[in-house]
mmCIF file of C-alpha atoms in Angstrom:
data_model
loop_
_atom_site.group_PDB
_atom_site.id
_atom_site.type_symbol
_atom_site.label_atom_id
_atom_site.label_comp_id
_atom_site.label_asym_id
_atom_site.label_seq_id
_atom_site.Cartn_x
_atom_site.Cartn_y
_atom_site.Cartn_z
ATOM 1 C CA UNK A 1 0.110 0.528 -0.256
ATOM 2 C CA UNK A 2 1.630 3.394 -0.910
ATOM 3 C CA UNK A 3 2.059 5.956 1.170
ATOM 4 C CA UNK A 4 0.130 8.756 0.186
ATOM 5 C CA UNK A 5 -3.272 6.004 0.623
ATOM 6 C CA UNK A 6 -4.728 8.113 3.588
ATOM 7 C CA UNK A 7 -4.649 10.664 1.521
ATOM 8 C CA UNK A 8 -4.875 10.147 -1.781
ATOM 9 C CA UNK A 9 -8.112 12.273 -2.497
ATOM 10 C CA UNK A 10 -6.116 14.773 -1.528
ATOM 11 C CA UNK A 11 -3.491 13.918 -3.578
ATOM 12 C CA UNK A 12 -6.146 13.766 -6.464
ATOM 13 C CA UNK A 13 -7.689 17.618 -5.481
ATOM 14 C CA UNK A 14 -4.238 18.868 -6.020
ATOM 15 C CA UNK A 15 -3.183 17.304 -9.164
ATOM 16 C CA UNK A 16 -6.650 18.187 -10.433
ATOM 17 C CA UNK A 17 -5.507 21.722 -10.201
ATOM 18 C CA UNK A 18 -2.475 21.535 -11.245
ATOM 19 C CA UNK A 19 -4.405 19.426 -14.345
ATOM 20 C CA UNK A 20 -7.046 23.579 -14.647
ATOM 21 C CA UNK A 21 -4.296 25.598 -14.132
ATOM 22 C CA UNK A 22 -2.424 23.795 -17.093
ATOM 23 C CA UNK A 23 -5.143 23.770 -19.629
ATOM 24 C CA UNK A 24 -5.854 27.501 -18.254
ATOM 25 C CA UNK A 25 -2.076 27.854 -19.316
ATOM 26 C CA UNK A 26 -3.020 26.047 -22.958
ATOM 27 C CA UNK A 27 -6.290 28.644 -22.666
ATOM 28 C CA UNK A 28 -3.765 32.052 -22.215
ATOM 29 C CA UNK A 29 -0.761 31.083 -24.858
ATOM 30 C CA UNK A 30 -4.277 30.153 -27.404
ATOM 31 C CA UNK A 31 -6.016 33.965 -26.975
ATOM 32 C CA UNK A 32 -1.916 35.185 -26.706
ATOM 33 C CA UNK A 33 -1.698 36.562 -23.979
ATOM 34 C CA UNK A 34 1.029 38.637 -22.546
ATOM 35 C CA UNK A 35 4.476 36.509 -22.332
ATOM 36 C CA UNK A 36 5.117 37.391 -19.144
ATOM 37 C CA UNK A 37 1.704 36.793 -17.388
ATOM 38 C CA UNK A 38 1.679 33.297 -19.287
ATOM 39 C CA UNK A 39 5.022 33.157 -17.610
ATOM 40 C CA UNK A 40 3.622 33.880 -14.479
ATOM 41 C CA UNK A 41 1.071 30.956 -13.924
ATOM 42 C CA UNK A 42 3.835 28.542 -15.228
ATOM 43 C CA UNK A 43 6.068 29.162 -12.299
ATOM 44 C CA UNK A 44 2.119 28.569 -10.428
ATOM 45 C CA UNK A 45 1.791 26.004 -11.440
ATOM 46 C CA UNK A 46 5.753 24.234 -11.572
ATOM 47 C CA UNK A 47 5.321 25.346 -7.395
ATOM 48 C CA UNK A 48 2.138 23.772 -7.748
ATOM 49 C CA UNK A 49 3.216 20.520 -8.973
ATOM 50 C CA UNK A 50 6.236 20.520 -7.068
ATOM 51 C CA UNK A 51 4.089 20.667 -3.418
ATOM 52 C CA UNK A 52 2.018 17.499 -5.095
ATOM 53 C CA UNK A 53 5.791 15.930 -5.448
ATOM 54 C CA UNK A 54 6.942 17.228 -1.616
ATOM 55 C CA UNK A 55 3.772 15.852 -0.008
ATOM 56 C CA UNK A 56 4.429 12.601 -1.604
ATOM 57 C CA UNK A 57 7.768 11.844 -1.418
ATOM 58 C CA UNK A 58 7.198 13.194 2.492
ATOM 59 C CA UNK A 59 4.706 10.223 2.725
ATOM 60 C CA UNK A 60 7.060 7.634 1.322
ATOM 61 C CA UNK A 61 9.576 9.149 3.859
ATOM 62 C CA UNK A 62 7.281 8.964 6.851
ATOM 63 C CA UNK A 63 5.711 5.452 5.365
ATOM 64 C CA UNK A 64 7.158 3.061 3.114
ATOM 65 C CA UNK A 65 11.195 4.083 4.096
ATOM 66 C CA UNK A 66 10.121 3.573 7.606
ATOM 67 C CA UNK A 67 8.172 0.655 7.714
ATOM 68 C CA UNK A 68 11.211 -0.642 6.124
ATOM 69 C CA UNK A 69 14.067 0.969 7.866
ATOM 70 C CA UNK A 70 12.427 -1.316 10.605
ATOM 71 C CA UNK A 71 12.593 -4.338 8.637
ATOM 72 C CA UNK A 72 16.339 -3.468 8.229
ATOM 73 C CA UNK A 73 19.106 -5.424 6.199
ATOM 74 C CA UNK A 74 19.031 -4.816 2.526
ATOM 75 C CA UNK A 75 15.524 -4.032 1.663
ATOM 76 C CA UNK A 76 16.059 -0.755 3.913
ATOM 77 C CA UNK A 77 18.740 0.160 2.435
ATOM 78 C CA UNK A 78 16.961 0.096 -1.250
ATOM 79 C CA UNK A 79 14.060 2.365 0.288
ATOM 80 C CA UNK A 80 17.034 4.624 0.845
ATOM 81 C CA UNK A 81 18.440 4.050 -1.738
ATOM 82 C CA UNK A 82 15.133 5.429 -3.754
ATOM 83 C CA UNK A 83 13.953 8.173 -1.300
ATOM 84 C CA UNK A 84 17.648 9.260 -1.755
ATOM 85 C CA UNK A 85 16.961 8.942 -6.004
ATOM 86 C CA UNK A 86 14.107 10.863 -5.805
ATOM 87 C CA UNK A 87 15.242 13.963 -3.634
ATOM 88 C CA UNK A 88 18.086 13.777 -6.303
ATOM 89 C CA UNK A 89 15.544 14.555 -9.270
ATOM 90 C CA UNK A 90 13.715 16.393 -7.383
ATOM 91 C CA UNK A 91 16.018 19.205 -6.573
ATOM 92 C CA UNK A 92 17.401 18.400 -10.381
ATOM 93 C CA UNK A 93 13.920 20.013 -11.880
#
């Protein structure tokens, strides 16, 4: 069971909001909205998506990684590596 299972509806709600923001961006481009205004909305959409990513990462660390750490051994090491790799991907984006 994923770590975000208890907050699945909240995650989906936030993703739907981001989806709406992206549709709004498409509409802005179709309507030839001023470049800076579009860029401002791109930035807001990016931040909203990053907030979802951070919530998912937090849930992963609090549940999946903690559970694996309690087990110990190779499973724990793999989960820590997996989390570290995910953080590195988020930092690069």
